[in-house]
Coordinates of C-alpha atoms in Angstrom, one line a residue:
M1 CA -177.6 -110.6 15.6
P2 CA -174.1 -111.3 16.3
R3 CA -172.7 -109.8 19.6
R4 CA -170.4 -107.0 19.8
R5 CA -167.0 -108.2 20.6
I6 CA -165.3 -106.3 23.5
Q7 CA -161.7 -104.3 22.2
L8 CA -159.9 -103.6 24.8
N9 CA -156.8 -101.0 24.6
A10 CA -153.4 -101.6 25.9
V11 CA -153.9 -100.1 29.2
Q12 CA -156.9 -102.3 30.0
T13 CA -155.2 -105.3 29.2
L14 CA -152.6 -104.2 31.1
A15 CA -154.3 -103.5 34.2
L16 CA -156.6 -106.2 33.4
G17 CA -153.3 -109.1 33.4
F18 CA -152.4 -107.8 36.7
A19 CA -155.6 -108.4 38.3
A20 CA -155.5 -111.7 36.9
L21 CA -151.7 -112.4 38.4
I22 CA -152.9 -110.8 41.7
V23 CA -155.7 -113.5 41.8
A24 CA -154.0 -116.3 40.5
G25 CA -151.4 -115.7 43.1
G26 CA -153.9 -114.7 46.2
V27 CA -155.5 -118.5 45.2
L28 CA -152.3 -120.1 45.6
L29 CA -151.4 -118.6 48.8
A30 CA -154.2 -119.3 50.0
L31 CA -154.0 -123.1 49.8
P32 CA -152.7 -124.6 53.3
V33 CA -149.7 -125.8 51.3
S34 CA -148.5 -122.2 51.4
S35 CA -148.6 -121.7 55.4
R36 CA -146.1 -123.6 57.7
D37 CA -149.2 -124.2 60.2
G38 CA -151.0 -126.3 57.6
H39 CA -154.0 -124.0 57.4
A40 CA -155.6 -122.0 54.7
L41 CA -155.1 -118.2 55.2
P42 CA -158.0 -115.9 54.7
F43 CA -158.7 -115.3 51.3
L44 CA -158.7 -111.6 51.8
D45 CA -155.5 -111.7 53.6
A46 CA -153.8 -114.1 50.6
L47 CA -155.0 -111.7 48.0
F48 CA -153.4 -108.5 49.8
T49 CA -150.1 -110.6 50.0
A50 CA -150.3 -111.3 46.2
A51 CA -151.2 -107.9 45.1
S52 CA -147.9 -106.8 47.3
A53 CA -146.0 -109.2 46.0
S54 CA -147.2 -108.5 42.0
C55 CA -147.1 -104.9 42.3
V56 CA -143.7 -104.9 43.9
T57 CA -144.9 -103.2 47.2
G58 CA -143.7 -105.2 50.3
L59 CA -146.4 -104.5 52.6
V60 CA -147.3 -107.4 54.5
L61 CA -149.7 -108.8 56.8
Y62 CA -147.7 -111.7 57.9
D63 CA -143.8 -112.2 58.2
T64 CA -142.8 -114.3 54.9
C65 CA -139.9 -116.2 56.3
T66 CA -142.4 -117.6 59.6
Q67 CA -145.7 -117.8 57.9
F68 CA -144.9 -119.1 54.3
T69 CA -143.6 -122.6 53.7
L70 CA -140.8 -122.9 50.7
F71 CA -143.9 -123.3 48.1
G72 CA -145.5 -120.4 49.6
Q73 CA -142.1 -118.2 49.3
A74 CA -141.8 -119.3 45.7
V75 CA -145.3 -118.2 44.7
I76 CA -144.7 -114.8 46.4
L77 CA -140.9 -114.6 44.3
L78 CA -142.6 -115.6 41.2
L79 CA -145.1 -112.7 41.6
I80 CA -142.6 -110.1 42.6
Q81 CA -140.2 -111.3 39.2
V82 CA -143.4 -111.1 36.9
G83 CA -144.8 -108.2 38.6
G84 CA -141.3 -106.3 38.4
M85 CA -140.5 -107.1 35.1
G86 CA -144.2 -106.7 33.9
F87 CA -146.4 -109.7 32.8
M88 CA -146.4 -108.5 29.3
T89 CA -142.4 -108.8 29.1
V90 CA -142.6 -112.3 30.9
S91 CA -144.9 -113.4 27.8
I92 CA -143.1 -111.9 25.1
L93 CA -140.0 -113.7 26.4
V94 CA -142.1 -117.2 26.2
A95 CA -143.0 -115.8 22.4
V96 CA -139.5 -115.4 21.4
L97 CA -138.3 -118.6 23.0
L98 CA -141.1 -120.4 21.2
H99 CA -140.5 -118.7 17.7
R100 CA -143.6 -116.8 17.5
R101 CA -144.6 -114.1 15.7
I102 CA -145.1 -110.7 17.6
G103 CA -147.9 -108.7 16.4
L104 CA -148.5 -104.7 16.6
R105 CA -151.3 -105.2 19.3
Q106 CA -148.4 -107.2 21.6
R107 CA -146.0 -104.7 20.8
S108 CA -148.3 -101.6 21.4
I109 CA -149.1 -103.7 25.1
L110 CA -145.5 -103.8 25.4
M111 CA -144.5 -100.3 24.7
D112 CA -146.8 -99.4 28.2
S113 CA -145.3 -102.5 29.9
V114 CA -141.7 -101.5 30.2
G115 CA -142.1 -97.5 29.2
A116 CA -140.9 -97.3 25.9
L117 CA -141.1 -94.1 23.8
Q118 CA -141.8 -95.9 20.6
M119 CA -142.5 -99.1 18.9
G120 CA -139.9 -99.3 16.7
G121 CA -137.3 -101.3 18.3
I122 CA -139.7 -102.6 21.4
V123 CA -138.8 -106.3 21.1
R124 CA -134.9 -105.6 20.9
L125 CA -135.4 -103.4 24.0
T126 CA -137.6 -106.2 26.1
R127 CA -134.7 -109.0 25.1
R128 CA -132.1 -105.8 26.5
A129 CA -134.2 -105.5 29.8
I130 CA -134.7 -109.0 30.5
R131 CA -131.1 -109.7 30.2
V132 CA -130.2 -106.5 32.6
T133 CA -132.6 -108.2 34.7
L134 CA -131.3 -111.8 34.7
T135 CA -127.9 -110.4 34.8
C136 CA -128.1 -107.9 38.1
E137 CA -130.3 -110.3 39.9
G138 CA -127.6 -113.2 39.0
A139 CA -124.6 -111.0 40.1
G140 CA -126.6 -109.9 43.2
A141 CA -127.1 -113.1 44.6
A142 CA -123.9 -114.3 44.1
L143 CA -122.5 -111.4 46.2
L144 CA -125.2 -111.9 48.7
A145 CA -124.5 -115.8 49.0
L146 CA -121.2 -114.7 50.4
W147 CA -123.1 -113.1 53.5
F148 CA -125.8 -115.4 54.0
C149 CA -124.0 -119.1 53.2
P150 CA -121.7 -119.0 56.0
R151 CA -124.6 -117.9 58.4
Y152 CA -127.3 -120.1 57.2
G153 CA -125.9 -122.7 55.3
V154 CA -125.1 -123.4 52.0
G155 CA -129.1 -124.5 50.7
R156 CA -131.0 -121.9 52.8
G157 CA -128.2 -119.4 51.9
L158 CA -128.3 -119.7 48.5
W159 CA -132.2 -119.5 48.6
M160 CA -132.0 -116.3 50.9
S161 CA -129.5 -114.6 48.5
L162 CA -131.5 -115.4 45.7
F163 CA -134.8 -114.1 47.3
H164 CA -133.4 -111.0 48.4
A165 CA -131.5 -110.2 45.2
V166 CA -134.8 -110.3 43.3
S167 CA -137.0 -108.4 45.7
S168 CA -134.2 -105.7 45.8
F169 CA -133.8 -105.6 42.0
C170 CA -138.0 -105.3 41.6
N171 CA -137.7 -102.9 44.3
A172 CA -140.4 -105.2 45.9
G173 CA -139.1 -105.0 49.6
F174 CA -140.0 -108.7 51.0
D175 CA -137.2 -110.5 53.3
L176 CA -136.7 -113.7 54.8
L177 CA -135.0 -112.6 58.0
G178 CA -137.8 -113.8 60.0
T179 CA -137.4 -111.0 62.5
G180 CA -140.9 -108.8 61.6
A181 CA -138.7 -105.8 61.4
S182 CA -137.5 -105.9 57.6
L183 CA -133.5 -105.6 57.7
T184 CA -132.9 -103.8 61.0
S185 CA -130.7 -106.7 62.3
I186 CA -128.0 -106.2 59.7
A187 CA -127.9 -102.4 59.8
G188 CA -124.2 -102.5 60.0
E189 CA -123.3 -105.1 57.8
P190 CA -121.5 -103.5 54.6
L191 CA -122.0 -106.5 52.2
P192 CA -125.5 -107.1 52.1
N193 CA -126.5 -103.0 52.8
I194 CA -124.3 -102.1 49.6
V195 CA -125.0 -105.1 47.3
L196 CA -129.0 -104.6 48.2
M197 CA -128.9 -100.5 47.4
A198 CA -127.1 -101.2 44.2
L199 CA -129.7 -103.7 43.1
V200 CA -132.3 -101.2 44.3
I201 CA -130.9 -98.3 41.9
C202 CA -130.4 -100.7 39.0
G203 CA -133.9 -101.6 39.2
G204 CA -135.2 -98.2 39.6
L205 CA -133.3 -96.4 37.0
G206 CA -135.7 -98.0 34.4
F207 CA -135.0 -100.1 31.2
L208 CA -134.7 -96.9 28.9
V209 CA -131.7 -95.4 30.6
W210 CA -130.4 -99.3 30.7
D211 CA -130.7 -99.4 26.9
D212 CA -128.8 -96.0 27.0
L213 CA -125.9 -96.9 29.3
L214 CA -125.2 -100.2 27.0
T215 CA -125.5 -98.6 24.0
H216 CA -123.6 -95.5 24.4
G217 CA -121.9 -96.0 27.5
R218 CA -120.3 -92.8 29.0
H219 CA -121.5 -90.8 25.8
I220 CA -123.9 -88.6 27.8
R221 CA -124.8 -86.4 25.0
R222 CA -126.0 -89.4 22.9
W223 CA -128.6 -90.3 25.6
R224 CA -132.3 -89.9 25.6
L225 CA -133.6 -87.0 27.4
H226 CA -135.3 -89.2 29.5
S227 CA -132.3 -90.9 30.6
K228 CA -130.3 -87.6 31.6
I229 CA -133.2 -86.5 33.9
V230 CA -133.6 -89.7 35.6
V231 CA -130.0 -90.3 36.0
F232 CA -129.3 -86.7 37.2
A233 CA -132.3 -86.3 39.5
T234 CA -131.9 -90.3 41.0
T235 CA -127.9 -88.8 41.9
L236 CA -129.2 -85.5 43.3
L237 CA -131.9 -87.6 45.4
F238 CA -129.7 -90.2 46.9
V239 CA -126.7 -87.8 47.9
G240 CA -129.1 -85.0 49.4
G241 CA -131.5 -87.6 50.8
A242 CA -128.3 -89.4 52.6
A243 CA -127.1 -86.2 53.7
A244 CA -130.5 -85.1 55.0
F245 CA -130.9 -88.3 57.1
Y246 CA -127.5 -88.5 58.6
F247 CA -127.9 -85.2 60.4
L248 CA -131.3 -85.3 60.8
E249 CA -131.3 -89.1 62.7
R250 CA -128.2 -88.8 64.2
D251 CA -130.1 -88.2 67.8
H252 CA -133.3 -90.2 66.9
A253 CA -133.3 -93.1 64.5
F254 CA -129.5 -93.4 64.3
A255 CA -128.9 -92.7 68.0
G256 CA -125.8 -94.8 69.3
A257 CA -124.5 -95.6 65.8
G258 CA -120.9 -94.8 64.9
P259 CA -120.1 -92.5 62.1
G260 CA -119.7 -95.3 59.7
R261 CA -122.8 -97.2 60.3
R262 CA -125.0 -94.2 60.4
A263 CA -123.8 -93.1 56.9
L264 CA -124.5 -96.6 55.9
M265 CA -127.6 -96.3 57.4
A266 CA -128.6 -92.9 56.1
A267 CA -127.8 -94.0 52.2
F268 CA -129.9 -97.1 52.4
Q269 CA -132.6 -95.1 53.7
S270 CA -132.3 -92.8 51.1
V271 CA -131.9 -94.9 48.4
T272 CA -134.6 -97.6 50.0
C273 CA -137.3 -95.0 50.9
R274 CA -137.9 -94.3 47.1
T275 CA -140.1 -97.3 46.4
A276 CA -137.7 -100.4 47.5
G277 CA -139.5 -101.2 51.0
F278 CA -136.8 -102.4 53.2
N279 CA -135.5 -100.4 56.2
T280 CA -132.3 -100.9 58.4
A281 CA -133.7 -98.4 61.1
P282 CA -137.1 -98.1 63.3
L283 CA -139.6 -96.2 60.8
T284 CA -141.2 -95.4 64.2
A285 CA -138.2 -94.1 66.0
L286 CA -137.8 -91.4 63.0
S287 CA -137.8 -87.7 64.0
Q288 CA -140.8 -85.8 62.7
S289 CA -138.5 -84.1 60.0
G290 CA -136.8 -87.7 58.9
T291 CA -140.8 -89.0 58.7
L292 CA -141.4 -86.1 56.2
L293 CA -138.7 -86.6 54.2
T294 CA -139.3 -90.4 53.8
M295 CA -142.8 -89.3 53.0
I296 CA -141.5 -87.1 50.0
L297 CA -138.9 -89.3 48.9
M298 CA -141.8 -92.1 48.7
F299 CA -143.9 -89.8 46.9
I300 CA -141.5 -89.4 44.3
G301 CA -140.5 -92.9 43.7
A302 CA -138.1 -94.3 40.8
G303 CA -138.0 -93.7 36.9
S304 CA -140.8 -94.4 34.7
G305 CA -140.4 -97.7 32.9
S306 CA -138.8 -99.3 35.8
T307 CA -139.5 -102.0 38.7
G308 CA -140.1 -99.2 41.0
G309 CA -143.2 -97.1 41.7
G310 CA -144.4 -93.7 43.1
A311 CA -145.2 -90.4 41.4
K312 CA -142.0 -91.0 39.1
V313 CA -138.9 -88.8 39.5
N314 CA -138.6 -87.9 36.0
T315 CA -142.3 -86.8 36.1
V316 CA -141.9 -84.9 39.4
S317 CA -138.8 -83.2 37.5
V318 CA -140.9 -81.6 34.9
L319 CA -143.2 -80.4 37.2
L320 CA -140.3 -78.5 38.8
L321 CA -138.7 -77.3 35.8
S322 CA -142.1 -76.3 34.4
A323 CA -142.7 -74.3 37.7
L324 CA -139.4 -73.1 37.4
A325 CA -139.9 -71.9 33.7
Q326 CA -143.4 -69.7 34.6
V327 CA -141.3 -68.1 37.8
R328 CA -139.0 -66.9 34.9
R329 CA -141.3 -66.0 33.0
K330 CA -140.2 -68.4 30.4
E331 CA -142.9 -69.7 27.7
D332 CA -140.6 -72.4 26.8
V333 CA -139.4 -74.9 29.3
N334 CA -135.6 -76.4 28.7
V335 CA -133.4 -78.6 30.0
F336 CA -129.9 -80.2 28.8
R337 CA -130.3 -78.1 25.5
R338 CA -134.2 -79.4 24.9
R339 CA -137.3 -78.3 25.0
L340 CA -140.1 -80.2 26.5
D341 CA -143.5 -80.4 24.4
T342 CA -146.5 -79.2 26.2
A343 CA -148.5 -82.8 26.0
T344 CA -145.5 -84.1 28.2
I345 CA -146.0 -81.4 30.7
Q346 CA -149.8 -81.7 31.0
K347 CA -149.7 -85.7 31.1
A348 CA -147.3 -84.7 34.3
Y349 CA -149.7 -82.6 36.2
S350 CA -152.5 -84.7 35.4
S351 CA -150.3 -88.1 36.3
V352 CA -149.2 -86.3 39.9
S353 CA -152.5 -84.6 40.4
I354 CA -154.1 -88.5 40.2
F355 CA -151.6 -89.9 42.1
F356 CA -152.1 -87.4 45.2
L357 CA -155.9 -87.9 45.0
A358 CA -155.5 -91.2 45.2
C359 CA -152.8 -90.7 48.3
L360 CA -155.4 -88.2 50.0
A361 CA -158.6 -90.9 49.1
G362 CA -156.6 -93.6 51.1
T363 CA -155.7 -91.9 53.8
M364 CA -159.3 -90.5 54.1
V365 CA -160.7 -94.2 54.6
M366 CA -157.9 -95.4 56.8
C367 CA -158.5 -92.4 59.3
L368 CA -162.2 -93.1 59.2
Q369 CA -161.5 -96.5 60.6
G370 CA -159.4 -95.3 63.6
I371 CA -155.7 -94.9 62.1
S372 CA -154.0 -92.0 62.9
L373 CA -153.5 -89.1 60.5
D374 CA -149.9 -89.3 60.2
S375 CA -149.7 -93.0 60.0
A376 CA -152.5 -93.5 57.5
L377 CA -150.6 -90.8 55.1
F378 CA -147.4 -92.6 55.6
E379 CA -149.2 -96.0 54.7
A380 CA -151.3 -94.3 51.5
I381 CA -148.1 -92.9 50.2
S382 CA -146.3 -96.3 50.6
A383 CA -149.0 -98.1 48.8
V384 CA -149.6 -95.7 45.8
G385 CA -146.1 -95.4 45.5
T386 CA -145.5 -99.5 45.7
V387 CA -142.8 -98.7 48.3
G388 CA -143.5 -101.2 51.4
L389 CA -142.5 -99.0 54.3
T390 CA -145.0 -99.1 57.2
R391 CA -144.7 -97.6 60.5
G392 CA -146.6 -100.8 61.8
V393 CA -150.0 -101.0 61.0
T394 CA -150.3 -103.1 58.0
P395 CA -151.0 -106.2 60.2
Y396 CA -153.9 -104.6 62.1
L397 CA -155.5 -102.6 58.9
P398 CA -159.4 -103.3 59.3
E399 CA -160.9 -105.4 56.6
L400 CA -162.4 -101.8 54.6
S401 CA -158.9 -100.2 54.5
K402 CA -157.1 -103.8 53.6
L403 CA -159.3 -103.5 50.5
T404 CA -158.4 -100.0 50.0
V405 CA -154.4 -100.2 50.6
L406 CA -154.8 -103.2 48.0
L407 CA -156.4 -101.2 45.6
M408 CA -154.3 -98.5 45.7
M409 CA -150.9 -100.9 45.4
F410 CA -152.7 -102.2 42.0
A411 CA -153.3 -98.4 41.1
G412 CA -149.9 -97.5 42.1
R413 CA -148.2 -100.5 39.7
V414 CA -150.3 -100.0 37.0
G415 CA -150.3 -96.2 37.0
S416 CA -152.9 -94.3 38.9
M417 CA -153.4 -92.3 35.4
S418 CA -153.3 -95.8 33.8
V419 CA -156.7 -97.2 35.9
A420 CA -158.3 -94.0 35.7
M421 CA -157.9 -94.4 31.4
A422 CA -158.4 -98.2 31.9
V423 CA -162.2 -97.8 33.3
T424 CA -163.1 -94.8 30.9
R425 CA -164.3 -94.7 27.8
D426 CA -162.1 -93.9 24.2
R427 CA -163.9 -90.9 22.9
P428 CA -163.3 -89.5 19.6
Q429 CA -161.8 -85.6 19.9
P430 CA -164.9 -83.3 18.9
K431 CA -164.0 -81.6 15.5
L432 CA -165.8 -78.4 17.0
R433 CA -164.0 -77.1 20.3
N434 CA -165.4 -74.6 22.7
I435 CA -164.1 -71.1 23.1
P436 CA -161.3 -70.6 25.4
E437 CA -161.6 -68.1 28.1
K438 CA -159.2 -67.2 30.9
I439 CA -159.6 -67.4 34.8
L440 CA -157.1 -66.4 37.5
I441 CA -154.3 -69.2 38.8
G442 CA -152.4 -68.2 41.9

């Protein structure tokens, strides 16, 4: 009797692809050649680091500069790049370079990988995404070299410039400053701060938005509705977040900083906590209000189809618009002279609900292992949102908590809802539907 061939859908293929990437990266980082002391890392620690890099999170158990050799740093950089662009995007790039035909199944998987709305033109969109990525990272590295090379020498300065450019555009949050305190040592430096912020924003917009920007330019009316929502909400969150941090932290994390430096630190904090993972202010010094604002921004995250994570700014926008329509007793949810379809709204509610439950589950596990509630919740949102900010508990996580955070990073990068769909069987829609009945809500 012939064996039944297992057919994987697009979501399952993506999930397994990322899992394979993490395992391969973990094996390489566990090699003695990857560590400066010549000793092999514990495999769980190496796997955790590989997951953090592949899922462009930035939570680390060891300082990247002082623990890893040039080989180990190169492995981390490669994992960040492939994880940020999506392994399927990289495989399509190889296929294009080798002039191989790209089938319907590959195009279907690619739709989920880059966040496209339709299969038509998906290869063109992927090529454009690759060009945008390389252009932004190249320009960012060149500008950062103007600051790094005079301070670290030409060779190391160029490597650090490239590493930080890729890490920023991919919203990864890994750094090579060797301080163990992210970018706090360069908090008052305008050039690297502004360049890193610009790269984080460019990577967090998403490739669909870049497609509209390059195709239609300033003709906003021709943009997709998705692009309009992402750009508007991103701008609002950036300006509002920066203003809030400026006033909330002037007597706390930004105490002693002049107005100019405080404004730069506030802007950086507003940008980076929406999935980038860098920080120029000590997070343990944040006020209670500033910590809560950071967690809210981490939860929201970047745009769908971008290198960033989180519940996604466009998804949260749909929820708020739907709630506003309900308050106004409107049957339709309208925005920018367009009506959102019911399926989109239902998917938004489901996605955010699963994301929220994943945060609570991770928080519960860490609390059971002795981590305080505020630090555990902060760490859980940071992991599922693939942000990478931490209040200092990551290097001291117990084994079970490490594994839990690893799984949350994986779910956050692939998509909490996508992971849930990947482990469930596809069932045909029943021809007969149950009788509807109302229940009380609210």
